Amino acid sequence: MKNEIGSDNRIKEIQSKVFERLISHLQKRTDVQNIDLMNLSGFCRNCLSKWYSEAAKDEGLEIDYESSRKKIYGMPYENWKENFQKNTSEEQINKFNKSKN
């Protein structure tokens, strides 16, 4: 028995499931702020939203940024922002600005 993943389609299916699990995880972890994600990993929910729109466009589909945000956040962005986004500290902003250089 070989430990091969198989065809490209199977790989795409696995990648899709991993992505959906990541999105579900981020939707549940509303305590994790985007700025902290950016400072630790260099991407956040908004980045995923942009990538989602770009990937759709690459496939010939038109999914606008706000629709992508709704998919990633699990709700309209304004609702998430109102209910879960916290004020950023000066330390978070400084760390973010340093990481951009």
Coordinates of C-alpha atoms in Angstrom, one line a residue:
M1 CA 0.0 0.0 0.0
K2 CA 1.4 3.3 -1.0
N3 CA 1.1 6.6 0.9
E4 CA 0.2 8.6 -2.2
I5 CA -2.4 11.3 -2.2
G6 CA -3.6 10.5 -5.7
S7 CA -4.9 12.7 -8.5
D8 CA -4.8 16.4 -8.7
N9 CA -8.6 16.4 -8.1
R10 CA -8.1 14.7 -4.8
I11 CA -5.4 17.1 -3.8
K12 CA -7.8 20.0 -4.7
E13 CA -10.5 18.4 -2.6
I14 CA -8.2 18.1 0.4
Q15 CA -7.0 21.7 0.0
S16 CA -10.6 22.8 -0.2
K17 CA -11.5 21.0 3.0
V18 CA -8.5 22.5 4.8
F19 CA -9.5 26.0 3.6
E20 CA -13.1 25.5 4.8
R21 CA -11.8 24.3 8.1
L22 CA -9.5 27.3 8.5
I23 CA -12.5 29.7 7.7
S24 CA -14.7 27.9 10.2
H25 CA -12.0 28.1 12.8
L26 CA -11.6 31.8 12.3
Q27 CA -15.3 32.4 12.3
K28 CA -15.5 30.7 15.7
R29 CA -12.4 32.5 17.1
T30 CA -14.0 36.0 17.1
D31 CA -11.6 36.8 20.0
V32 CA -8.7 36.7 17.6
Q33 CA -8.3 40.2 16.2
N34 CA -7.2 40.8 12.6
I35 CA -4.3 43.0 13.7
D36 CA -2.9 40.2 15.9
L37 CA -3.2 37.8 12.9
M38 CA -1.3 40.3 10.8
N39 CA 1.4 40.9 13.4
L40 CA 1.9 37.1 13.9
S41 CA 1.3 35.7 10.4
G42 CA 1.3 38.5 7.9
F43 CA -2.3 37.9 6.9
C44 CA -5.8 38.3 8.3
R45 CA -9.4 37.7 7.5
N46 CA -9.4 40.7 5.1
C47 CA -6.4 39.2 3.2
L48 CA -8.3 35.9 2.9
S49 CA -11.3 37.9 1.6
K50 CA -9.2 39.6 -1.1
W51 CA -7.6 36.3 -2.1
Y52 CA -11.0 34.7 -2.3
S53 CA -12.2 37.4 -4.7
E54 CA -9.0 37.2 -6.8
A55 CA -9.3 33.4 -7.0
A56 CA -12.9 33.7 -8.2
K57 CA -11.8 36.2 -10.8
D58 CA -9.1 33.8 -12.0
E59 CA -11.9 31.2 -12.5
G60 CA -14.0 33.6 -14.4
L61 CA -16.4 34.4 -11.6
E62 CA -17.1 37.9 -10.3
I63 CA -17.3 37.8 -6.5
D64 CA -16.9 41.3 -5.0
Y65 CA -14.9 42.0 -1.9
E66 CA -17.9 42.5 0.4
S67 CA -19.4 39.2 -0.7
S68 CA -16.0 37.6 0.0
R69 CA -15.8 39.2 3.4
K70 CA -19.2 37.8 4.2
K71 CA -18.0 34.3 3.3
I72 CA -14.8 34.6 5.3
Y73 CA -16.4 36.3 8.4
G74 CA -19.6 34.3 8.3
M75 CA -21.6 37.5 8.4
P76 CA -21.5 41.0 6.9
Y77 CA -18.2 42.7 7.8
E78 CA -19.9 45.6 9.5
N79 CA -21.7 43.2 11.9
W80 CA -18.4 41.4 12.8
K81 CA -16.7 44.8 13.3
E82 CA -19.5 46.1 15.5
N83 CA -19.7 42.9 17.6
F84 CA -16.2 41.6 17.8
Q85 CA -13.5 44.1 16.8
K86 CA -11.7 45.7 19.7
N87 CA -9.8 49.0 19.7
T88 CA -6.1 48.5 18.7
S89 CA -3.4 49.4 21.2
E90 CA -0.5 51.6 20.4
E91 CA 1.7 48.5 20.8
Q92 CA -0.3 46.6 18.2
I93 CA -0.1 49.4 15.7
N94 CA 3.7 49.9 16.3
K95 CA 4.3 46.2 15.8
F96 CA 2.1 46.2 12.6
N97 CA 4.0 49.3 11.2
K98 CA 7.4 47.6 11.9
S99 CA 6.4 44.4 10.2
K100 CA 5.5 46.3 7.0
N101 CA 9.1 47.5 6.5

